[in-house]
Coordinates of C-alpha atoms (C1' of nucleotides) in Angstrom, one line a residue:
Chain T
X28 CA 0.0 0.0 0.0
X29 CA 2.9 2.4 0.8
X30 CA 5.4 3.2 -1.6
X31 CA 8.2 6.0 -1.7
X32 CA 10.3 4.1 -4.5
X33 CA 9.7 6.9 -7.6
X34 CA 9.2 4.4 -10.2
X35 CA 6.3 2.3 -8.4
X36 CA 4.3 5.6 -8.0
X37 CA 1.3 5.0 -10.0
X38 CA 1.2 7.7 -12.9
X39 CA -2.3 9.8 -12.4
X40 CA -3.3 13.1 -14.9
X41 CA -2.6 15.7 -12.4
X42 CA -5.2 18.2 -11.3
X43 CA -4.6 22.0 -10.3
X44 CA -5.9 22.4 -7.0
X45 CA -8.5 25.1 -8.2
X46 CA -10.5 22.3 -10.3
X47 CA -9.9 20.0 -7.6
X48 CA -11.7 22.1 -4.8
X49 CA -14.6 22.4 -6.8
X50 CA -14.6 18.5 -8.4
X51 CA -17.4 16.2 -7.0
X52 CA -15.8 13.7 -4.5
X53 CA -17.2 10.8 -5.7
X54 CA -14.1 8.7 -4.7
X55 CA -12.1 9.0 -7.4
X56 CA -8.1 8.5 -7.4
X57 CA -6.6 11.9 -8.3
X58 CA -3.3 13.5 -8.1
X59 CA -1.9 17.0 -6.8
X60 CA 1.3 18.2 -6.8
X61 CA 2.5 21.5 -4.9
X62 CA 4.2 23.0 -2.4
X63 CA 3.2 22.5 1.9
X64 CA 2.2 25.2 3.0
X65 CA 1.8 23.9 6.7
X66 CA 1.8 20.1 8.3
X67 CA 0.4 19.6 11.4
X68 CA -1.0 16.6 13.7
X69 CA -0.2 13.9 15.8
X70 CA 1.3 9.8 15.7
X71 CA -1.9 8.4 13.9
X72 CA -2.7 11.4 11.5
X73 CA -1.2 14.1 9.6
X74 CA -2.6 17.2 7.7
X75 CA -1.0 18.8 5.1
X76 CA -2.0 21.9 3.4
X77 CA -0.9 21.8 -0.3
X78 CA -0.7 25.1 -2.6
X79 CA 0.2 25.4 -6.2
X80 CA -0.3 28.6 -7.0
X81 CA -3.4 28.0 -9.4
X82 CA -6.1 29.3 -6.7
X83 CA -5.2 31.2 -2.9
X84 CA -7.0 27.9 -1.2
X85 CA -4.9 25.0 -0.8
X86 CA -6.4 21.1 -0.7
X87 CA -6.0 19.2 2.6
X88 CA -4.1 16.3 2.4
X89 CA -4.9 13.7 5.1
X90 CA -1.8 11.2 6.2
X91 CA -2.5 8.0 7.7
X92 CA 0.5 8.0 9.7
X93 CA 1.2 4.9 10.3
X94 CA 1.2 3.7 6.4
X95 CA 3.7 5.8 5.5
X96 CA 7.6 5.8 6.0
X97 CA 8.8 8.1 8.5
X98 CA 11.6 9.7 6.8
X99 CA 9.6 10.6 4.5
X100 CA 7.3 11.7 6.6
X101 CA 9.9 14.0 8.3
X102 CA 10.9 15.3 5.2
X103 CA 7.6 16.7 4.3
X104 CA 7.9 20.5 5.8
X105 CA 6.8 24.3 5.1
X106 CA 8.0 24.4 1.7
X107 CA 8.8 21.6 0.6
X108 CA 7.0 20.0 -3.0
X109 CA 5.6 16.9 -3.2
X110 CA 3.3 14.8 -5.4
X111 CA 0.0 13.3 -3.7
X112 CA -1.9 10.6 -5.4
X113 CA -4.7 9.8 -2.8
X114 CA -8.7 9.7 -3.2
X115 CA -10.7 12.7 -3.2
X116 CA -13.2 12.3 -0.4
X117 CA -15.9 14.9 1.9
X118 CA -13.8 16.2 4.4
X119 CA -14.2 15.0 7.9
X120 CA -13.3 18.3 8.8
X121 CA -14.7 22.0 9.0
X122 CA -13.3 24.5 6.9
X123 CA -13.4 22.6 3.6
X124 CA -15.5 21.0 1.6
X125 CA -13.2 18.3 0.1
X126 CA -9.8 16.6 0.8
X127 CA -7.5 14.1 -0.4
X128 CA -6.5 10.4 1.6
X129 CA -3.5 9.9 0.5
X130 CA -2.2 6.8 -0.7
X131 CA 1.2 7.6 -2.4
X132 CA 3.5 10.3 -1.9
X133 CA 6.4 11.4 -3.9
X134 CA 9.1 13.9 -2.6
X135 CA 10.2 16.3 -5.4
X136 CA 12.3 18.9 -2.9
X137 CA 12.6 19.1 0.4
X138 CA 13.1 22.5 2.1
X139 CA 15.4 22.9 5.5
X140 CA 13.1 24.2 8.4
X141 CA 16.2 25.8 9.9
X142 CA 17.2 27.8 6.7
X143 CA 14.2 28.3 4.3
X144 CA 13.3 31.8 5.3
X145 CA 9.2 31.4 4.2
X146 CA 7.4 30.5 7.6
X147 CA 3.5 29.3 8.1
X148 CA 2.9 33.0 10.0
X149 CA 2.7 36.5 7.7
X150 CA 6.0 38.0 7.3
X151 CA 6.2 41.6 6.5
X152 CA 6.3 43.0 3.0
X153 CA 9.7 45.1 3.1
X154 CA 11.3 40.9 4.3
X155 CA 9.6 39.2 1.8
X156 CA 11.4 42.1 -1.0
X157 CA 14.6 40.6 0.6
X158 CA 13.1 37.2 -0.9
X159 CA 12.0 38.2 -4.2
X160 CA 12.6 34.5 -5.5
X161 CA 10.9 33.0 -2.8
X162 CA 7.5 35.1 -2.0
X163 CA 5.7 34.2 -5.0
X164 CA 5.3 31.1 -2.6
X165 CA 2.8 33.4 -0.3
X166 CA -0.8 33.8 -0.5
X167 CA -0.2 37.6 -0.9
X168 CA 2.3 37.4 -4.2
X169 CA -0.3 34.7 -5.4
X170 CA -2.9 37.1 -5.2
X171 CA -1.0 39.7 -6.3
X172 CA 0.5 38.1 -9.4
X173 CA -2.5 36.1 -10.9
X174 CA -4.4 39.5 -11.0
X175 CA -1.8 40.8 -12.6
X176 CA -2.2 38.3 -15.0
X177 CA -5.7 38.6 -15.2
X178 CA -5.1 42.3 -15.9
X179 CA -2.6 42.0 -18.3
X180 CA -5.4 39.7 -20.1
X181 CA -8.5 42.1 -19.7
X182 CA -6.2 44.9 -21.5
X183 CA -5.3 42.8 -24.9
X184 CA -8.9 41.6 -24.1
X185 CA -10.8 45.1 -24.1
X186 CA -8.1 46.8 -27.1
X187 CA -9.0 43.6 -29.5
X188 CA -12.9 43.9 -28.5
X189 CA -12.4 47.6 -29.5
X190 CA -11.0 47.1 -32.5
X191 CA -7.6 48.5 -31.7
X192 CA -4.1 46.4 -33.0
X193 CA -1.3 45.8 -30.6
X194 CA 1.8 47.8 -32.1
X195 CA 5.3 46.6 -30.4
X196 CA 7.2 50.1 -30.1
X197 CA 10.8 49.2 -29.6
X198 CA 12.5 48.9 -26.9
X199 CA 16.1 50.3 -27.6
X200 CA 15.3 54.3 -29.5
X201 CA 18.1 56.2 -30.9
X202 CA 16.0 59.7 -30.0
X203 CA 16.7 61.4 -26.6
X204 CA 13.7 63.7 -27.7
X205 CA 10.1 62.0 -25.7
X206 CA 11.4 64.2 -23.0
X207 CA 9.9 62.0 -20.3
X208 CA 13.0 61.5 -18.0
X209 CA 16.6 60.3 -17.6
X210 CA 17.4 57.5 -19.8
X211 CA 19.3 54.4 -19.2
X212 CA 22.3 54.4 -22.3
X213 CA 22.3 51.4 -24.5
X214 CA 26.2 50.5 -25.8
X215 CA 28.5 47.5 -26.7
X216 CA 31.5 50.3 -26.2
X217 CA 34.0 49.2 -23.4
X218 CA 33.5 51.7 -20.6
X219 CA 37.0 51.5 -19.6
X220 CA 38.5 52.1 -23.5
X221 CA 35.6 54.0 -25.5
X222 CA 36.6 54.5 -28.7
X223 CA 37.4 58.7 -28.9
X224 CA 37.0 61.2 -31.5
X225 CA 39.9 64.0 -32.0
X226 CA 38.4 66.0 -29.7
X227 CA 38.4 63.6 -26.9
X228 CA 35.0 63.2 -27.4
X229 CA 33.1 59.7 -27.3
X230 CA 33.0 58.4 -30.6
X231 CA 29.3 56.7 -30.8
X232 CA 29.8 56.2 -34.6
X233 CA 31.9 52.7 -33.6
X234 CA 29.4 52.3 -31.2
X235 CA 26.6 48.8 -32.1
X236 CA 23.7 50.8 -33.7
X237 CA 26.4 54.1 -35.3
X238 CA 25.1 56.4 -32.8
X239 CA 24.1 57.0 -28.9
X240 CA 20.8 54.7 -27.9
X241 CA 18.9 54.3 -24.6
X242 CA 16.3 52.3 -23.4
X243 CA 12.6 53.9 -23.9
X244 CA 11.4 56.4 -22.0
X245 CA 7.9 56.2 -24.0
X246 CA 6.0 54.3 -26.9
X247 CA 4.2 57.1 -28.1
X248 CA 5.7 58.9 -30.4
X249 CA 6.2 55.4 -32.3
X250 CA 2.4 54.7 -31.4
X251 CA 1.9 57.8 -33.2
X252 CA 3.2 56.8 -36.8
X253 CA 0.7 53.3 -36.0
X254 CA -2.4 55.0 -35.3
X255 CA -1.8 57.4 -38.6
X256 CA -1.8 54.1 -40.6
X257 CA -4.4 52.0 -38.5
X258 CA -6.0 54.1 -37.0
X259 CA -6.7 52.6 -33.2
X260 CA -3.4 51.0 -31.7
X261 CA -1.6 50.4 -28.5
X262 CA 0.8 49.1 -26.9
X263 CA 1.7 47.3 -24.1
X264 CA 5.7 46.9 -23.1
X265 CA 8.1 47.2 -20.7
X266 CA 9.3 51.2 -20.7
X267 CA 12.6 52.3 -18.5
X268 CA 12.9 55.8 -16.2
X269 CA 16.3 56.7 -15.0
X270 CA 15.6 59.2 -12.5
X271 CA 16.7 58.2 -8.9
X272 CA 12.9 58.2 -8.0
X273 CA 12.9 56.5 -4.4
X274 CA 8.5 56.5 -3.2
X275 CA 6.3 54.1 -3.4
X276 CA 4.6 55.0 -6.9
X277 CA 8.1 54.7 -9.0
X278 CA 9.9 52.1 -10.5
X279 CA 13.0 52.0 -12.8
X280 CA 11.4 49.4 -15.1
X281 CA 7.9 49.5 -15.4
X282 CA 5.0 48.4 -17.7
X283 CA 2.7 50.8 -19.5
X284 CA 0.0 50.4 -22.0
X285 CA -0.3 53.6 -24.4
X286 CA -3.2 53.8 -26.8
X287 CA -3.4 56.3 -29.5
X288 CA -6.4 57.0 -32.1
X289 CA -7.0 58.6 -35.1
X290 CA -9.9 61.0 -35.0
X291 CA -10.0 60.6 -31.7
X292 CA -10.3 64.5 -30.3
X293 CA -9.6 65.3 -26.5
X294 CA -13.4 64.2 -25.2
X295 CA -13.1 61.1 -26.8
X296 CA -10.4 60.1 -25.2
X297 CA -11.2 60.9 -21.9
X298 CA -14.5 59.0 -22.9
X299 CA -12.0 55.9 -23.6
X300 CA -9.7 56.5 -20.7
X301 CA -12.8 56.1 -18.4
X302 CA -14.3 53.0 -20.4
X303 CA -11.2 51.3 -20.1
X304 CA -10.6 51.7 -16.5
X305 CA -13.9 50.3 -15.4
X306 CA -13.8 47.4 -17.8
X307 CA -10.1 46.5 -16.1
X308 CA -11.6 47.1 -12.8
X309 CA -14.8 45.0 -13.6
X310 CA -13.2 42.5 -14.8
X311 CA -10.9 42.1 -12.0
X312 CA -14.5 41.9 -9.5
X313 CA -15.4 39.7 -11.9
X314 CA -12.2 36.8 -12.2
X315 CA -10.4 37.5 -9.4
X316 CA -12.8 37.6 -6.4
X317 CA -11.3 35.2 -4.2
X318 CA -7.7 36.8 -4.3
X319 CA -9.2 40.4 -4.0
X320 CA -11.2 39.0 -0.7
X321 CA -8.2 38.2 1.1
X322 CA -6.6 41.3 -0.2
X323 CA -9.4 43.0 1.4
X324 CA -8.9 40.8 4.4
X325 CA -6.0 41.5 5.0
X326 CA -4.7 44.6 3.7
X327 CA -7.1 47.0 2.9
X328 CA -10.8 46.7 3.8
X329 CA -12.3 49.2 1.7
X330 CA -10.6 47.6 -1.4
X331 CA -13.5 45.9 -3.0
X332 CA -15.8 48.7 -1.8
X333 CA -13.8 50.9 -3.6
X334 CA -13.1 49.0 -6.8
X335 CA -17.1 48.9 -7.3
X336 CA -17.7 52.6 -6.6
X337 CA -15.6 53.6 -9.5
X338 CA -17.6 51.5 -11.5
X339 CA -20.4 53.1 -10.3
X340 CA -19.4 56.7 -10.4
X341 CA -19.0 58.7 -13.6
X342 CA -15.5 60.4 -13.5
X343 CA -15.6 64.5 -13.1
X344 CA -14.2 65.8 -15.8
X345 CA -12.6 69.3 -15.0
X346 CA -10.8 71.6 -16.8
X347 CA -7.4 72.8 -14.7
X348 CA -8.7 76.5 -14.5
X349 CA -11.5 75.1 -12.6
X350 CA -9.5 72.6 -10.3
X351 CA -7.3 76.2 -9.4
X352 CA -10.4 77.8 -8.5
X353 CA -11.7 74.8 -6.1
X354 CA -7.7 74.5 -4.6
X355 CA -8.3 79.0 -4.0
X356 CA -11.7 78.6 -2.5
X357 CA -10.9 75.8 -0.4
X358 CA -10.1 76.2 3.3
X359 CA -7.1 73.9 3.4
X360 CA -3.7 74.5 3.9
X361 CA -1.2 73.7 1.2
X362 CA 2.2 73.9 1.9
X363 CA 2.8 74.5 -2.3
X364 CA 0.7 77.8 -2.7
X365 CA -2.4 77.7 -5.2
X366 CA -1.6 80.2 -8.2
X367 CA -2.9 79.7 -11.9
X368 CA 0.0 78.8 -13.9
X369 CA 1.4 76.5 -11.2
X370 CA 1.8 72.7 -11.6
X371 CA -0.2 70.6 -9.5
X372 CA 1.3 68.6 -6.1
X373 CA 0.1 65.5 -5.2
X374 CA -1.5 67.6 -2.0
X375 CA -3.7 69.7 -4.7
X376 CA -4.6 66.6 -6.6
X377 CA -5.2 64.3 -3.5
X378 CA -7.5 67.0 -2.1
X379 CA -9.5 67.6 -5.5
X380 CA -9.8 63.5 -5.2
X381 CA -10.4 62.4 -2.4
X382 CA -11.3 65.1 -0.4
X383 CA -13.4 67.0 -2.7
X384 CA -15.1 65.4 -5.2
X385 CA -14.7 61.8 -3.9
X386 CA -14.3 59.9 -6.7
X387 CA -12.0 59.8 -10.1
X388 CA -10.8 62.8 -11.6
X389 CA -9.8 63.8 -15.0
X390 CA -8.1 67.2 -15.5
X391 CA -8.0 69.1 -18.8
X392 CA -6.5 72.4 -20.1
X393 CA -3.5 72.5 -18.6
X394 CA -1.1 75.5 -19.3
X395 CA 1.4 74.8 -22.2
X396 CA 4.1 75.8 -19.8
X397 CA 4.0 72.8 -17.9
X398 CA 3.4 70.3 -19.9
X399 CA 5.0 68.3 -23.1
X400 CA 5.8 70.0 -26.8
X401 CA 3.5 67.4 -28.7
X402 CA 0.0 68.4 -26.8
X403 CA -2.6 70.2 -29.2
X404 CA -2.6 74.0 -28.3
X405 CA -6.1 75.8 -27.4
X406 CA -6.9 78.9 -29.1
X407 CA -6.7 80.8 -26.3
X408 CA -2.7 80.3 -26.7
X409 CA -2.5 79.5 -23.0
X410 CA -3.1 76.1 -22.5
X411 CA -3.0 72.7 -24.3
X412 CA -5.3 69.5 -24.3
X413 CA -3.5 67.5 -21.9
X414 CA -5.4 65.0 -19.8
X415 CA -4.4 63.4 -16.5
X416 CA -6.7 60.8 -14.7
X417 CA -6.4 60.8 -10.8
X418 CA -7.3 58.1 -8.8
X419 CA -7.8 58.3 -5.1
X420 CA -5.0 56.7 -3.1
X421 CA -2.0 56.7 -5.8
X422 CA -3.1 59.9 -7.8
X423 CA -2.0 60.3 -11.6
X424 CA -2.8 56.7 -13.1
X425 CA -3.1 57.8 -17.2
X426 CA -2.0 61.1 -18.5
X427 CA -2.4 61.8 -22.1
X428 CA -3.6 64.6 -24.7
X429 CA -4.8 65.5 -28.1
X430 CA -1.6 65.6 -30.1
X431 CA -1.3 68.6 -31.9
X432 CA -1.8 67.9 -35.6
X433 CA -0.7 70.9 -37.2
X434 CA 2.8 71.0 -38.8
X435 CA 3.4 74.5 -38.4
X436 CA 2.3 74.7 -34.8
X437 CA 3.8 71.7 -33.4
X438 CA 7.3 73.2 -35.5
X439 CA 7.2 75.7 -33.5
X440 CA 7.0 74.6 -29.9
X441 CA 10.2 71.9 -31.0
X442 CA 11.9 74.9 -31.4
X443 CA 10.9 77.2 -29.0
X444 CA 11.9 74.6 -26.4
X445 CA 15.1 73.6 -28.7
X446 CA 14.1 69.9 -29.3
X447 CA 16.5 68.7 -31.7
X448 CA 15.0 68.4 -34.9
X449 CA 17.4 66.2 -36.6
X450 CA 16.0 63.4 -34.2
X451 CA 12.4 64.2 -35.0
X452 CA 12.2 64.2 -38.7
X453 CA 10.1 61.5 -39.0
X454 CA 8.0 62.6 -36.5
X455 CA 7.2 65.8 -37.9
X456 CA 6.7 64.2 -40.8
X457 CA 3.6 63.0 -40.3
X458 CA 2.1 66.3 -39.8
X459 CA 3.2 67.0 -43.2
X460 CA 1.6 64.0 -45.2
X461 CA -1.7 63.1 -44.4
X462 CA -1.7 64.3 -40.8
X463 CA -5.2 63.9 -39.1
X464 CA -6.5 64.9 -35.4
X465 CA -5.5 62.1 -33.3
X466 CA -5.1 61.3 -29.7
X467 CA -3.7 58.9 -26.9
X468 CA -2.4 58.4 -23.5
X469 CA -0.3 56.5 -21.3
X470 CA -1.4 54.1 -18.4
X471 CA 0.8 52.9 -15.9
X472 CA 0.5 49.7 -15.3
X473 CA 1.5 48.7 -12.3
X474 CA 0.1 51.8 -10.7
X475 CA -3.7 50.2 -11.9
X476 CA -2.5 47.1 -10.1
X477 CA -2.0 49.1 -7.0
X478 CA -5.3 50.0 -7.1
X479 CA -6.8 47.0 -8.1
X480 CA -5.1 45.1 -5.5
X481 CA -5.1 47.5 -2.7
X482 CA -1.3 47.4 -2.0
X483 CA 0.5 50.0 -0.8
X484 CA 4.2 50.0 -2.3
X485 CA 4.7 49.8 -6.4
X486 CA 7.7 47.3 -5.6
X487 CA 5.4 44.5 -3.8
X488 CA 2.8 44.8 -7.0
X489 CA 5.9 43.3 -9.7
X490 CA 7.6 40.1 -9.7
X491 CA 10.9 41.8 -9.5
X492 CA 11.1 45.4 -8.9
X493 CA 13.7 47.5 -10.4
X494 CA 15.0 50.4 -8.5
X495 CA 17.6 52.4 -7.8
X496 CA 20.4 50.7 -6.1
X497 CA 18.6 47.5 -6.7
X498 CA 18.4 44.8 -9.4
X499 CA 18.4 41.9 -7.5
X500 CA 17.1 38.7 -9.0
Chain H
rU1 C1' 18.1 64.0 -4.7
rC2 C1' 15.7 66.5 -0.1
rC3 C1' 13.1 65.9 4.8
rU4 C1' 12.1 62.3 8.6
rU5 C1' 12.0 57.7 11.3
rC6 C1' 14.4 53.2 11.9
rU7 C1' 18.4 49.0 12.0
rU8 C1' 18.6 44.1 18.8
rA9 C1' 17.6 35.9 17.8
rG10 C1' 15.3 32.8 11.5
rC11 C1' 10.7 36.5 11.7
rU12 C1' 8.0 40.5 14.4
rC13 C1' 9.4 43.5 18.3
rA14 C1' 10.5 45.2 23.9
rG15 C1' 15.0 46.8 26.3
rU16 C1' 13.9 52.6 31.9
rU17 C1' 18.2 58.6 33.7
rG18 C1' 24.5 54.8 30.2
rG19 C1' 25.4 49.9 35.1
rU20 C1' 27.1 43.8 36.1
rU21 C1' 24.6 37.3 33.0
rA22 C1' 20.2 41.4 26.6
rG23 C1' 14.3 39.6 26.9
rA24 C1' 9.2 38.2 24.8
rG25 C1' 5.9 36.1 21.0
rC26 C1' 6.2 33.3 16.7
rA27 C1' 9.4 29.9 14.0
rU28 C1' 13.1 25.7 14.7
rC29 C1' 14.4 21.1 17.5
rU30 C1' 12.7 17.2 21.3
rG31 C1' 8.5 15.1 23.7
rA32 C1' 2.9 14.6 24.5
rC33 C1' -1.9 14.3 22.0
rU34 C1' -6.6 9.3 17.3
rG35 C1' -9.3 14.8 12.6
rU36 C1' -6.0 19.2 12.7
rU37 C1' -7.5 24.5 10.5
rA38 C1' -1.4 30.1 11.1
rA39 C1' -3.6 23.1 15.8
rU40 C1' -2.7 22.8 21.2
rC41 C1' 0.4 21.6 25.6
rA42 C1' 5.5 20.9 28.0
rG43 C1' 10.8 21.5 27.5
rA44 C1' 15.4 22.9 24.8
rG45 C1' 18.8 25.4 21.6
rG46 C1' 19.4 30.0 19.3
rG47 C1' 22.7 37.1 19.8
rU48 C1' 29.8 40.2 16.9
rC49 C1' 22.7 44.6 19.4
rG50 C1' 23.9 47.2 10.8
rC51 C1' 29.4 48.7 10.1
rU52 C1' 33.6 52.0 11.5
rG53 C1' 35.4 55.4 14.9
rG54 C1' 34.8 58.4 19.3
rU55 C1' 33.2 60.0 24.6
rU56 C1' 33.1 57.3 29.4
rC57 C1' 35.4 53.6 35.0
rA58 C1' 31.4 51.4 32.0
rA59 C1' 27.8 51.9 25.5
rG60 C1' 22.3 47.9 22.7
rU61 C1' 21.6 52.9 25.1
rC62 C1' 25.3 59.1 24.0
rC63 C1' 28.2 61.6 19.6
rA64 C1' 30.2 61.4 14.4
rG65 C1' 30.7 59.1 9.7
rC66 C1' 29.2 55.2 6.4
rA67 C1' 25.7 51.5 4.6
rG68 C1' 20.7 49.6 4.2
rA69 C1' 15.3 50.0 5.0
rG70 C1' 10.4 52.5 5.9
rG71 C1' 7.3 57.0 5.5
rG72 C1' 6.8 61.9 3.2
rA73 C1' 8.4 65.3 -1.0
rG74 C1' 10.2 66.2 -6.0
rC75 C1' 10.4 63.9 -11.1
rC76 C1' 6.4 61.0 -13.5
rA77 C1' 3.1 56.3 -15.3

RNA sequence: UCCUUCUUAGCUCAGUUGGUUAGAGCAUCUGACUGUUAAUCAGAGGGUCGCUGGUUCAAGUCCAGCAGAGGGAGCCA
């Protein structure tokens, strides 16, 4: 009846724990494989909870003690991976429905109980960032990461529904020009030897690609030349920032998904923004609810509360003007002084969000001043169609604009702000053949799984986070 | 990068006005228990008090520098 020898263990089609908890027991002879999560019992019986990452719930496995080897037995601890043939029964027990008798057990790993660092009590998140490769093993980095998935699914999901084509931007540009931050310098030149011009100067033209490169700061302007050829694109890639940003909304190497449409004008993309958001959010309440109820549990107990108000609640939709007005009028203290022309704080945005209105933001008309050469310019000659979505708790989640079309008027902000123009030719060549009114905006993606998930820290909401002074793992 | 708080056992933390042998809970190990739910009960082991230097008869405790982490801010998504 008990067997530990590898080859005698009878060869059963394994099932993921998610189908299993929710399979019939009708006694048949299944098989599980996972990690322990915790073993506990006595000389005649032993349970142990087994987790494979499919679902948050593991499947009790139930030991007759005495029909297994002890070693073995032993063996089996927190964290360790084993495979369980055994027959699906009722459970005995309270607190789940069904559970496994085991018959055969097969030891894949063990894991030392005096070294491995995961124990069966909650650690806190700043140790388990010390164990990157190890807390995907937790119920909170389970959560965490199959609603990333599932979010990283609703997105390609809702752009194909929409009709919009997924355009891959690249990675490595040769154009310092998006003008969205530091950049992280792409070269195959030996740092200790660069090859030098007569002037002592670095000479990139031996460099790989002929010329300086970085990593991208953006997609858009390359989303940009897609959406003047198919009209509705996005895209959805990894995009690389290097400022020495050190909060908890920042990261070196993030994901972002940028849209951008053809004949789209400023109102139709905050109409889009909004759409998108709820159907992410939705779809989130509506795949993930048993991860997003422990969230809530125990993390954050407004989280589902929250996620279903902003799909209840229409966004305000203010124009910056008006959001400096509300900040002059209002009673509260800022330590950043409210004066038109000013850029926004977080304080000023937090306040319109979550103190005033209550609900999701969407601020338009900023001054050009402030904001990027590319944005469509308002006849009033003061402000531009930028758009920025707040969202209580982490603030700026999309910012975007109407693109300004006109060849002559975007000309002249590049060189007003001396963008160099030998970067940008192709750029501002699509304002000279066949330009059209277009629009788009950025959305950072692990910033929407911060909200969706309710955690607090950007770095605890990616596998592995990439900051300065760290790239562990 | 700036402001601020912190760093003591594997983890989470306590440690008084500087004072003699640095504690707790959990984890681990050993034992008990015939169905447990982060099992329970009893016992045991476990420490270069972040690093370097200084003040002092005496430093986990005070001072300086460095390193790392948390929170806030800026930059932004």
């Amino acid at each position: 009846m008990h067997k530990f020898n590898l080859s005698q263990m009878e060869k059963i089609k394994q099932t993921k724990v998610k189908a299993m908890l929710i399979t019939k027991p009708i006694g048949s002879i299944v098989n599980v494989k996972g990690w322990v999560r915790t073993k506990r019992g006595n000389k005649n019986v032993a349970f142990i909870a087994l987790n494979d990452g499919s679902v948050i719930h593991n499947i009790q496995i139930v030991v007759d003690v005495l029909n297994f080897d002890e070693e073995t037995l032993r063996l089996i601890t927190t964290g360790s991976c084993i495979s369980v043939n055994g027959l699906l029964v009722e459970s005995q027990g309270q607190g789940q429905t069904v559970e496994i008798q085991a018959k055969e057990i097969e030891l894949y790993g063990t894991a030392d109980p005096e070294t491995y660092p995961l124990q069966k009590k909650g650690h806190s998140l700043e140790f388990l960032r010390e164990i990157a490769h190890l807390r995907p093993r937790t119920n909170t980095f389970g959560a965490v990461l199959r609603i990333r998935h599932a979010m990283a699914f609703a997105i390609h999901k809702y752009f194909n529904d929409n009709g919009f084509y997924y355009l891959h931007a690249p990675i490595i540009t040769g154009s310092d020009a998006e003008g969205a931050g530091a950049m992280f310098r792409v070269t195959t030149l030996d740092p200790k030897l660069p090859p030098l011009k007569e002037d002592g100067a670095i000479d990139y033209e031996q460099d790989f690609f002929g010329k300086p490169t970085n990593l991208t700061v953006s997609g858009q302007l390359e989303g940009e030349l897609g959406a003047l050829a198919l009209s509705l694109v996005y895209t959805f890639g990894p995009t690389f920032r290097a400022e020495n940003s050190n909060t908890a909304r920042h990261l070196a190497e993030f994901w972002m998904i940028e849209p951008e449409m053809a004949f789209y004008d400023i109102n139709d993309n905050m109409d889009l923004a909004e759409d998108c958001l709820k159907y992410f959010i939705c779809y989130a309440l509506d795949n993930c609810y048993d991860d997003l109820e422990f969230l809530n549990k125990m993390y954050d107990n407004g989280l589902i509360e929250r996620l279903k108000s902003i799909i209840d609640n229409t966004f305000v939709r203010l124009s910056y003007t008006e959001a400096i007005t509300i900040l002059e009028n209002s009673q509260n203290k800022f330590e950043f002084p409210v004066k038109w022309g000013i850029d926004l704080q977080s304080e000023h945005e937090r306040y319109l969000v979550e103190k005033h209105f209550k609900k999701p933001v969407i601020l338009t008309g900023y001054p050009k001043e402030i904001k990027a050469f590319y944005m469509k310019q308002n006849e009033d000659g003061k402000t531009v169609r930028a758009m920025d979505v707040l969202f209580p708790q982490i603030g700026e989640v999309i910012g975007g604009s109407q693109r300004e079309e006109n060849y002559d008027k975007l000309y002249s902000r590049v060189k007003e702000l001396n963008i160099p123009e030998k970067d940008l030719w192709w750029y501002l060549d699509t304002r000279k053949y066949g330009t059209a009114p277009h629009s788009g905006f950025g959305l950072g993606f692990e910033r929407l799984i911060l909200f969706v998930t309710g955690m607090g820290n950007i770095r605890d909401v990616i596998p592995f986070p990439r900051t300065p002074q760290n790239a562990e793992f």
